[in-house]
Amino acid sequence: MIKTSISKEYQQRRDTLMSRHPGAAFLLPAAPEIFRGSSVALDYRQDSSLYYLTGFDQPQAFLAMIPDHNQPKGYKSIFFCAERNPQKELWDGEMYGTDRALKVFHMDECHDILNLESKLPNLLTHVEHVYYHMGQDEEGDRLMQRTLEKVRMSKGRSGKGLISVHDPKVSIGELRLKKSEHEIELMKKAAKISSDAHIEAIKQAKAGLGEGQMQALIEYHFKFGGCKRTAYNSIVAAGSNATYLHYHSNDDVLKDGELLLIDAGGEYEFYHSDITRTFPIGKTFSSAQKEIYSIVLKAQKQTIDRVKPGVRFHDLHVYASKVLIEGLCDLGLLTGTVDVIFDQKKHLDFYPHGTGHFLGLDTHDTGLYYIDEASRKLEPGMVFTVEPGLYIQKNHPTAPEKYHGIGIRIEDDVLVTETGCEVLTTVPKEIEEIESLRHGK
């Protein structure tokens, strides 16, 4: 749907970014269209950083933010996009075109994308350095190389070489890391829709259904609830398939007595949710399943309780890992002291991944985890996942057979607040709550 106006928050983001990098130019191309076969385009999804700075959601676009000391804000936003084409619109829908994009997206200038290569060298003539993400798109990289060479040649024998090119990922990522009130509302909506979908999946799962059918069920509820697309490829793993961290086949059959792990989230207005729940395909957990599940649940809940401003991100992982290690020792799956096991990484056999990641416009969102080699401290407005898990392979050489093939992960989305945190996702996770849902209550 074509927008007729858009929040000035996007313009404010551009202002903030450029105020931090005086004298630099930022160049951001739209995500390329990807085709299945010769003419069938796959679902188009805009580059997250371009969307963050513009709100523009169509292909064939390019944002150039260029230093300009004649402007009160010290730079100009120059946007390139496709002109309206009645024949193309007949097939693909309404386009913005340059005139409308200029007004809707609060740009200083807007030009036809066909003129990008001819205009870009002149825009960069007096630029000290450029921020452009090389390696994302071969065609875009070739355009940049040709452009920078034209700028160099235009300076003659001045002794000046190519303009230096820097990766914009860190600069834009740090801006994206702390969410605005509007972004938080969108993420809460994504979390609500995704939570409701997971609850329906817990209620409706039964032996004999396929993993693919459960995938279809939960993704139906994502879209019916208002999510345009999934946030990532859904993981629907029954039985021992749950011991594979990024299992994507989703082609097995659910069996009574086993567990089902679903790691799936919806994308609402470009913002992601990321939820994992593990529950019995039958009505109740077995005793062995309860033992493992209880350890993971304890680690997850206690880690969330520690989230507040000033806590270092990596310390959450250390804490969660040690709670898991303690539980594994209690069951005899590990032996020794918790600190020694952690330092020697003996627990990685059962818990090989991190405890969480930043979340936002991307599932694994931008933002530095370490600053000057120290784990960064949490600040209000950050959103990330807390997702400890335990995975015992079906042929594990030392684990008791009753634990073989059990894979459990519990994941929620957490917002750091001024005084602590808020859990955005609301899917039941207590054993009694899950079994109640499995009994249709």
PDB file of N, CA and C in Angstrom, residues 248-333:
ATOM      1  N   HIS A 248      15.819 -27.409   9.743  1.00  0.00           N
ATOM      2  CA  HIS A 248      14.883 -26.731   8.841  1.00  0.00           C
ATOM      3  C   HIS A 248      14.146 -27.679   7.898  1.00  0.00           C
ATOM      4  N   SER A 249      14.389 -28.970   7.991  1.00  0.00           N
ATOM      5  CA  SER A 249      13.717 -29.881   7.065  1.00  0.00           C
ATOM      6  C   SER A 249      12.205 -29.847   7.260  1.00  0.00           C
ATOM      7  N   ASN A 250      11.780 -29.869   8.506  1.00  0.00           N
ATOM      8  CA  ASN A 250      10.354 -29.790   8.848  1.00  0.00           C
ATOM      9  C   ASN A 250       9.520 -30.784   8.048  1.00  0.00           C
ATOM     10  N   ASP A 251      10.032 -32.019   7.913  1.00  0.00           N
ATOM     11  CA  ASP A 251       9.331 -33.014   7.101  1.00  0.00           C
ATOM     12  C   ASP A 251       9.121 -34.334   7.840  1.00  0.00           C
ATOM     13  N   ASP A 252       9.287 -34.319   9.148  1.00  0.00           N
ATOM     14  CA  ASP A 252       9.094 -35.532   9.937  1.00  0.00           C
ATOM     15  C   ASP A 252       7.671 -35.562  10.489  1.00  0.00           C
ATOM     16  N   VAL A 253       7.357 -36.627  11.203  1.00  0.00           N
ATOM     17  CA  VAL A 253       6.006 -36.808  11.748  1.00  0.00           C
ATOM     18  C   VAL A 253       6.052 -36.724  13.267  1.00  0.00           C
ATOM     19  N   LEU A 254       5.058 -36.078  13.872  1.00  0.00           N
ATOM     20  CA  LEU A 254       4.968 -35.957  15.319  1.00  0.00           C
ATOM     21  C   LEU A 254       4.560 -37.302  15.919  1.00  0.00           C
ATOM     22  N   LYS A 255       5.242 -37.692  16.993  1.00  0.00           N
ATOM     23  CA  LYS A 255       4.966 -38.992  17.626  1.00  0.00           C
ATOM     24  C   LYS A 255       4.649 -38.791  19.099  1.00  0.00           C
ATOM     25  N   ASP A 256       3.658 -39.521  19.559  1.00  0.00           N
ATOM     26  CA  ASP A 256       3.261 -39.454  20.964  1.00  0.00           C
ATOM     27  C   ASP A 256       4.440 -39.852  21.852  1.00  0.00           C
ATOM     28  N   GLY A 257       4.594 -39.155  22.966  1.00  0.00           N
ATOM     29  CA  GLY A 257       5.684 -39.439  23.886  1.00  0.00           C
ATOM     30  C   GLY A 257       6.928 -38.607  23.630  1.00  0.00           C
ATOM     31  N   GLU A 258       7.007 -37.966  22.466  1.00  0.00           N
ATOM     32  CA  GLU A 258       8.154 -37.109  22.153  1.00  0.00           C
ATOM     33  C   GLU A 258       7.811 -35.650  22.418  1.00  0.00           C
ATOM     34  N   LEU A 259       8.811 -34.808  22.307  1.00  0.00           N
ATOM     35  CA  LEU A 259       8.625 -33.367  22.446  1.00  0.00           C
ATOM     36  C   LEU A 259       8.620 -32.706  21.077  1.00  0.00           C
ATOM     37  N   LEU A 260       8.021 -31.534  21.015  1.00  0.00           N
ATOM     38  CA  LEU A 260       8.045 -30.715  19.800  1.00  0.00           C
ATOM     39  C   LEU A 260       8.631 -29.359  20.148  1.00  0.00           C
ATOM     40  N   LEU A 261       9.698 -28.984  19.467  1.00  0.00           N
ATOM     41  CA  LEU A 261      10.321 -27.669  19.632  1.00  0.00           C
ATOM     42  C   LEU A 261       9.939 -26.805  18.437  1.00  0.00           C
ATOM     43  N   ILE A 262       9.343 -25.658  18.708  1.00  0.00           N
ATOM     44  CA  ILE A 262       9.005 -24.699  17.653  1.00  0.00           C
ATOM     45  C   ILE A 262       9.715 -23.387  17.930  1.00  0.00           C
ATOM     46  N   ASP A 263      10.589 -23.009  17.021  1.00  0.00           N
ATOM     47  CA  ASP A 263      11.312 -21.738  17.077  1.00  0.00           C
ATOM     48  C   ASP A 263      10.837 -20.925  15.875  1.00  0.00           C
ATOM     49  N   ALA A 264       9.957 -19.961  16.117  1.00  0.00           N
ATOM     50  CA  ALA A 264       9.338 -19.237  15.008  1.00  0.00           C
ATOM     51  C   ALA A 264       8.850 -17.881  15.490  1.00  0.00           C
ATOM     52  N   GLY A 265       8.848 -16.912  14.591  1.00  0.00           N
ATOM     53  CA  GLY A 265       8.360 -15.580  14.933  1.00  0.00           C
ATOM     54  C   GLY A 265       7.860 -14.862  13.705  1.00  0.00           C
ATOM     55  N   GLY A 266       6.982 -13.927  13.920  1.00  0.00           N
ATOM     56  CA  GLY A 266       6.441 -13.129  12.830  1.00  0.00           C
ATOM     57  C   GLY A 266       7.118 -11.777  12.722  1.00  0.00           C
ATOM     58  N   GLU A 267       7.010 -11.176  11.540  1.00  0.00           N
ATOM     59  CA  GLU A 267       7.529  -9.826  11.289  1.00  0.00           C
ATOM     60  C   GLU A 267       6.351  -8.887  11.094  1.00  0.00           C
ATOM     61  N   TYR A 268       6.256  -7.896  11.972  1.00  0.00           N
ATOM     62  CA  TYR A 268       5.171  -6.921  11.893  1.00  0.00           C
ATOM     63  C   TYR A 268       5.752  -5.544  11.572  1.00  0.00           C
ATOM     64  N   GLU A 269       5.317  -4.975  10.443  1.00  0.00           N
ATOM     65  CA  GLU A 269       5.825  -3.665  10.012  1.00  0.00           C
ATOM     66  C   GLU A 269       7.353  -3.621  10.078  1.00  0.00           C
ATOM     67  N   PHE A 270       7.970  -4.708   9.604  1.00  0.00           N
ATOM     68  CA  PHE A 270       9.418  -4.864   9.483  1.00  0.00           C
ATOM     69  C   PHE A 270      10.100  -5.239  10.795  1.00  0.00           C
ATOM     70  N   TYR A 271       9.397  -5.253  11.922  1.00  0.00           N
ATOM     71  CA  TYR A 271      10.023  -5.577  13.206  1.00  0.00           C
ATOM     72  C   TYR A 271       9.735  -7.014  13.602  1.00  0.00           C
ATOM     73  N   HIS A 272      10.746  -7.664  14.201  1.00  0.00           N
ATOM     74  CA  HIS A 272      10.726  -9.112  14.398  1.00  0.00           C
ATOM     75  C   HIS A 272      10.389  -9.520  15.822  1.00  0.00           C
ATOM     76  N   SER A 273       9.775 -10.689  15.907  1.00  0.00           N
ATOM     77  CA  SER A 273       9.672 -11.409  17.165  1.00  0.00           C
ATOM     78  C   SER A 273      10.408 -12.727  16.986  1.00  0.00           C
ATOM     79  N   ASP A 274      10.855 -13.309  18.100  1.00  0.00           N
ATOM     80  CA  ASP A 274      11.640 -14.552  18.051  1.00  0.00           C
ATOM     81  C   ASP A 274      11.300 -15.357  19.305  1.00  0.00           C
ATOM     82  N   ILE A 275      10.556 -16.438  19.131  1.00  0.00           N
ATOM     83  CA  ILE A 275      10.053 -17.222  20.269  1.00  0.00           C
ATOM     84  C   ILE A 275      10.384 -18.690  20.053  1.00  0.00           C
ATOM     85  N   THR A 276      10.782 -19.355  21.129  1.00  0.00           N
ATOM     86  CA  THR A 276      10.890 -20.816  21.099  1.00  0.00           C
ATOM     87  C   THR A 276      10.149 -21.402  22.289  1.00  0.00           C
ATOM     88  N   ARG A 277       9.368 -22.422  22.012  1.00  0.00           N
ATOM     89  CA  ARG A 277       8.727 -23.201  23.057  1.00  0.00           C
ATOM     90  C   ARG A 277       8.908 -24.684  22.739  1.00  0.00           C
ATOM     91  N   THR A 278       9.038 -25.470  23.785  1.00  0.00           N
ATOM     92  CA  THR A 278       9.167 -26.920  23.657  1.00  0.00           C
ATOM     93  C   THR A 278       8.096 -27.554  24.527  1.00  0.00           C
ATOM     94  N   PHE A 279       7.336 -28.478  23.959  1.00  0.00           N
ATOM     95  CA  PHE A 279       6.197 -29.030  24.694  1.00  0.00           C
ATOM     96  C   PHE A 279       5.949 -30.471  24.258  1.00  0.00           C
ATOM     97  N   PRO A 280       5.213 -31.239  25.077  1.00  0.00           N
ATOM     98  CA  PRO A 280       4.970 -32.649  24.736  1.00  0.00           C
ATOM     99  C   PRO A 280       3.962 -32.790  23.603  1.00  0.00           C
ATOM    100  N   ILE A 281       4.200 -33.747  22.731  1.00  0.00           N
ATOM    101  CA  ILE A 281       3.245 -34.048  21.667  1.00  0.00           C
ATOM    102  C   ILE A 281       2.040 -34.782  22.256  1.00  0.00           C
ATOM    103  N   GLY A 282       2.279 -35.509  23.357  1.00  0.00           N
ATOM    104  CA  GLY A 282       1.169 -36.088  24.110  1.00  0.00           C
ATOM    105  C   GLY A 282       0.603 -35.060  25.069  1.00  0.00           C
ATOM    106  N   LYS A 283      -0.023 -35.531  26.131  1.00  0.00           N
ATOM    107  CA  LYS A 283      -0.665 -34.618  27.080  1.00  0.00           C
ATOM    108  C   LYS A 283       0.276 -34.119  28.159  1.00  0.00           C
ATOM    109  N   THR A 284       1.308 -34.912  28.487  1.00  0.00           N
ATOM    110  CA  THR A 284       2.184 -34.563  29.601  1.00  0.00           C
ATOM    111  C   THR A 284       3.644 -34.819  29.252  1.00  0.00           C
ATOM    112  N   PHE A 285       4.518 -34.163  29.983  1.00  0.00           N
ATOM    113  CA  PHE A 285       5.945 -34.443  29.899  1.00  0.00           C
ATOM    114  C   PHE A 285       6.244 -35.767  30.598  1.00  0.00           C
ATOM    115  N   SER A 286       7.196 -36.512  30.081  1.00  0.00           N
ATOM    116  CA  SER A 286       7.696 -37.675  30.811  1.00  0.00           C
ATOM    117  C   SER A 286       8.575 -37.175  31.957  1.00  0.00           C
ATOM    118  N   SER A 287       8.929 -38.048  32.892  1.00  0.00           N
ATOM    119  CA  SER A 287       9.764 -37.629  34.017  1.00  0.00           C
ATOM    120  C   SER A 287      11.133 -37.145  33.543  1.00  0.00           C
ATOM    121  N   ALA A 288      11.726 -37.831  32.575  1.00  0.00           N
ATOM    122  CA  ALA A 288      13.030 -37.416  32.058  1.00  0.00           C
ATOM    123  C   ALA A 288      12.929 -36.066  31.342  1.00  0.00           C
ATOM    124  N   GLN A 289      11.861 -35.894  30.563  1.00  0.00           N
ATOM    125  CA  GLN A 289      11.662 -34.630  29.868  1.00  0.00           C
ATOM    126  C   GLN A 289      11.479 -33.491  30.864  1.00  0.00           C
ATOM    127  N   LYS A 290      10.734 -33.751  31.933  1.00  0.00           N
ATOM    128  CA  LYS A 290      10.536 -32.730  32.965  1.00  0.00           C
ATOM    129  C   LYS A 290      11.851 -32.324  33.607  1.00  0.00           C
ATOM    130  N   GLU A 291      12.718 -33.294  33.841  1.00  0.00           N
ATOM    131  CA  GLU A 291      13.991 -33.000  34.492  1.00  0.00           C
ATOM    132  C   GLU A 291      14.824 -32.028  33.657  1.00  0.00           C
ATOM    133  N   ILE A 292      14.925 -32.308  32.371  1.00  0.00           N
ATOM    134  CA  ILE A 292      15.702 -31.429  31.494  1.00  0.00           C
ATOM    135  C   ILE A 292      14.996 -30.087  31.322  1.00  0.00           C
ATOM    136  N   TYR A 293      13.697 -30.142  31.114  1.00  0.00           N
ATOM    137  CA  TYR A 293      12.924 -28.911  30.900  1.00  0.00           C
ATOM    138  C   TYR A 293      13.040 -27.982  32.105  1.00  0.00           C
ATOM    139  N   SER A 294      12.968 -28.538  33.297  1.00  0.00           N
ATOM    140  CA  SER A 294      13.010 -27.722  34.511  1.00  0.00           C
ATOM    141  C   SER A 294      14.335 -26.982  34.650  1.00  0.00           C
ATOM    142  N   ILE A 295      15.424 -27.618  34.225  1.00  0.00           N
ATOM    143  CA  ILE A 295      16.732 -26.957  34.275  1.00  0.00           C
ATOM    144  C   ILE A 295      16.752 -25.760  33.326  1.00  0.00           C
ATOM    145  N   VAL A 296      16.273 -25.965  32.109  1.00  0.00           N
ATOM    146  CA  VAL A 296      16.272 -24.882  31.111  1.00  0.00           C
ATOM    147  C   VAL A 296      15.365 -23.748  31.567  1.00  0.00           C
ATOM    148  N   LEU A 297      14.197 -24.101  32.096  1.00  0.00           N
ATOM    149  CA  LEU A 297      13.248 -23.074  32.550  1.00  0.00           C
ATOM    150  C   LEU A 297      13.850 -22.251  33.689  1.00  0.00           C
ATOM    151  N   LYS A 298      14.492 -22.916  34.625  1.00  0.00           N
ATOM    152  CA  LYS A 298      15.134 -22.208  35.739  1.00  0.00           C
ATOM    153  C   LYS A 298      16.196 -21.249  35.222  1.00  0.00           C
ATOM    154  N   ALA A 299      17.023 -21.709  34.306  1.00  0.00           N
ATOM    155  CA  ALA A 299      18.073 -20.852  33.751  1.00  0.00           C
ATOM    156  C   ALA A 299      17.470 -19.650  33.044  1.00  0.00           C
ATOM    157  N   GLN A 300      16.412 -19.876  32.282  1.00  0.00           N
ATOM    158  CA  GLN A 300      15.813 -18.782  31.523  1.00  0.00           C
ATOM    159  C   GLN A 300      15.173 -17.742  32.435  1.00  0.00           C
ATOM    160  N   LYS A 301      14.387 -18.200  33.389  1.00  0.00           N
ATOM    161  CA  LYS A 301      13.687 -17.284  34.293  1.00  0.00           C
ATOM    162  C   LYS A 301      14.671 -16.492  35.154  1.00  0.00           C
ATOM    163  N   GLN A 302      15.663 -17.166  35.680  1.00  0.00           N
ATOM    164  CA  GLN A 302      16.609 -16.480  36.555  1.00  0.00           C
ATOM    165  C   GLN A 302      17.500 -15.515  35.772  1.00  0.00           C
ATOM    166  N   THR A 303      17.791 -15.843  34.526  1.00  0.00           N
ATOM    167  CA  THR A 303      18.567 -14.923  33.689  1.00  0.00           C
ATOM    168  C   THR A 303      17.753 -13.674  33.387  1.00  0.00           C
ATOM    169  N   ILE A 304      16.489 -13.844  33.032  1.00  0.00           N
ATOM    170  CA  ILE A 304      15.618 -12.687  32.779  1.00  0.00           C
ATOM    171  C   ILE A 304      15.520 -11.805  34.019  1.00  0.00           C
ATOM    172  N   ASP A 305      15.458 -12.412  35.184  1.00  0.00           N
ATOM    173  CA  ASP A 305      15.372 -11.641  36.429  1.00  0.00           C
ATOM    174  C   ASP A 305      16.590 -10.744  36.640  1.00  0.00           C
ATOM    175  N   ARG A 306      17.697 -11.053  36.009  1.00  0.00           N
ATOM    176  CA  ARG A 306      18.931 -10.285  36.183  1.00  0.00           C
ATOM    177  C   ARG A 306      19.059  -9.142  35.176  1.00  0.00           C
ATOM    178  N   VAL A 307      18.135  -9.064  34.218  1.00  0.00           N
ATOM    179  CA  VAL A 307      18.234  -8.047  33.171  1.00  0.00           C
ATOM    180  C   VAL A 307      17.849  -6.674  33.729  1.00  0.00           C
ATOM    181  N   LYS A 308      18.765  -5.728  33.619  1.00  0.00           N
ATOM    182  CA  LYS A 308      18.516  -4.346  34.010  1.00  0.00           C
ATOM    183  C   LYS A 308      19.657  -3.493  33.465  1.00  0.00           C
ATOM    184  N   PRO A 309      19.471  -2.179  33.406  1.00  0.00           N
ATOM    185  CA  PRO A 309      20.541  -1.319  32.904  1.00  0.00           C
ATOM    186  C   PRO A 309      21.820  -1.489  33.724  1.00  0.00           C
ATOM    187  N   GLY A 310      22.944  -1.491  33.031  1.00  0.00           N
ATOM    188  CA  GLY A 310      24.237  -1.602  33.682  1.00  0.00           C
ATOM    189  C   GLY A 310      24.808  -3.000  33.717  1.00  0.00           C
ATOM    190  N   VAL A 311      23.953  -4.003  33.537  1.00  0.00           N
ATOM    191  CA  VAL A 311      24.436  -5.387  33.497  1.00  0.00           C
ATOM    192  C   VAL A 311      25.133  -5.626  32.161  1.00  0.00           C
ATOM    193  N   ARG A 312      26.233  -6.327  32.188  1.00  0.00           N
ATOM    194  CA  ARG A 312      26.943  -6.621  30.937  1.00  0.00           C
ATOM    195  C   ARG A 312      26.276  -7.789  30.222  1.00  0.00           C
ATOM    196  N   PHE A 313      26.150  -7.637  28.901  1.00  0.00           N
ATOM    197  CA  PHE A 313      25.424  -8.625  28.106  1.00  0.00           C
ATOM    198  C   PHE A 313      26.023 -10.025  28.265  1.00  0.00           C
ATOM    199  N   HIS A 314      27.338 -10.129  28.204  1.00  0.00           N
ATOM    200  CA  HIS A 314      27.971 -11.447  28.284  1.00  0.00           C
ATOM    201  C   HIS A 314      27.768 -12.084  29.658  1.00  0.00           C
ATOM    202  N   ASP A 315      27.628 -11.272  30.694  1.00  0.00           N
ATOM    203  CA  ASP A 315      27.429 -11.823  32.035  1.00  0.00           C
ATOM    204  C   ASP A 315      26.128 -12.621  32.121  1.00  0.00           C
ATOM    205  N   LEU A 316      25.132 -12.244  31.321  1.00  0.00           N
ATOM    206  CA  LEU A 316      23.882 -13.014  31.294  1.00  0.00           C
ATOM    207  C   LEU A 316      24.136 -14.421  30.767  1.00  0.00           C
ATOM    208  N   HIS A 317      24.979 -14.518  29.738  1.00  0.00           N
ATOM    209  CA  HIS A 317      25.306 -15.837  29.188  1.00  0.00           C
ATOM    210  C   HIS A 317      26.076 -16.677  30.192  1.00  0.00           C
ATOM    211  N   VAL A 318      27.020 -16.047  30.883  1.00  0.00           N
ATOM    212  CA  VAL A 318      27.786 -16.778  31.893  1.00  0.00           C
ATOM    213  C   VAL A 318      26.858 -17.301  32.984  1.00  0.00           C
ATOM    214  N   TYR A 319      25.959 -16.446  33.425  1.00  0.00           N
ATOM    215  CA  TYR A 319      25.036 -16.861  34.496  1.00  0.00           C
ATOM    216  C   TYR A 319      24.150 -18.013  34.039  1.00  0.00           C
ATOM    217  N   ALA A 320      23.521 -17.862  32.855  1.00  0.00           N
ATOM    218  CA  ALA A 320      22.642 -18.920  32.353  1.00  0.00           C
ATOM    219  C   ALA A 320      23.393 -20.230  32.190  1.00  0.00           C
ATOM    220  N   SER A 321      24.608 -20.151  31.660  1.00  0.00           N
ATOM    221  CA  SER A 321      25.410 -21.358  31.448  1.00  0.00           C
ATOM    222  C   SER A 321      25.670 -22.077  32.764  1.00  0.00           C
ATOM    223  N   LYS A 322      25.967 -21.326  33.813  1.00  0.00           N
ATOM    224  CA  LYS A 322      26.294 -21.954  35.089  1.00  0.00           C
ATOM    225  C   LYS A 322      25.074 -22.558  35.763  1.00  0.00           C
ATOM    226  N   VAL A 323      23.900 -21.959  35.551  1.00  0.00           N
ATOM    227  CA  VAL A 323      22.676 -22.586  36.064  1.00  0.00           C
ATOM    228  C   VAL A 323      22.434 -23.917  35.348  1.00  0.00           C
ATOM    229  N   LEU A 324      22.648 -23.926  34.037  1.00  0.00           N
ATOM    230  CA  LEU A 324      22.491 -25.169  33.271  1.00  0.00           C
ATOM    231  C   LEU A 324      23.503 -26.216  33.723  1.00  0.00           C
ATOM    232  N   ILE A 325      24.738 -25.796  33.925  1.00  0.00           N
ATOM    233  CA  ILE A 325      25.787 -26.734  34.360  1.00  0.00           C
ATOM    234  C   ILE A 325      25.415 -27.343  35.710  1.00  0.00           C
ATOM    235  N   GLU A 326      24.955 -26.507  36.624  1.00  0.00           N
ATOM    236  CA  GLU A 326      24.557 -26.999  37.951  1.00  0.00           C
ATOM    237  C   GLU A 326      23.468 -28.055  37.828  1.00  0.00           C
ATOM    238  N   GLY A 327      22.492 -27.797  36.964  1.00  0.00           N
ATOM    239  CA  GLY A 327      21.428 -28.772  36.760  1.00  0.00           C
ATOM    240  C   GLY A 327      21.918 -30.063  36.144  1.00  0.00           C
ATOM    241  N   LEU A 328      22.827 -29.945  35.187  1.00  0.00           N
ATOM    242  CA  LEU A 328      23.387 -31.146  34.555  1.00  0.00           C
ATOM    243  C   LEU A 328      24.205 -31.964  35.551  1.00  0.00           C
ATOM    244  N   CYS A 329      24.891 -31.280  36.444  1.00  0.00           N
ATOM    245  CA  CYS A 329      25.641 -31.992  37.488  1.00  0.00           C
ATOM    246  C   CYS A 329      24.688 -32.727  38.425  1.00  0.00           C
ATOM    247  N   ASP A 330      23.581 -32.091  38.777  1.00  0.00           N
ATOM    248  CA  ASP A 330      22.601 -32.733  39.660  1.00  0.00           C
ATOM    249  C   ASP A 330      22.054 -34.019  39.046  1.00  0.00           C
ATOM    250  N   LEU A 331      21.953 -34.052  37.704  1.00  0.00           N
ATOM    251  CA  LEU A 331      21.446 -35.243  37.014  1.00  0.00           C
ATOM    252  C   LEU A 331      22.553 -36.237  36.693  1.00  0.00           C
ATOM    253  N   GLY A 332      23.804 -35.878  36.964  1.00  0.00           N
ATOM    254  CA  GLY A 332      24.917 -36.772  36.673  1.00  0.00           C
ATOM    255  C   GLY A 332      25.390 -36.730  35.237  1.00  0.00           C
ATOM    256  N   LEU A 333      24.909 -35.758  34.471  1.00  0.00           N
ATOM    257  CA  LEU A 333      25.334 -35.637  33.066  1.00  0.00           C
ATOM    258  C   LEU A 333      26.692 -34.955  32.957  1.00  0.00           C
TER     259      LEU A 333
END
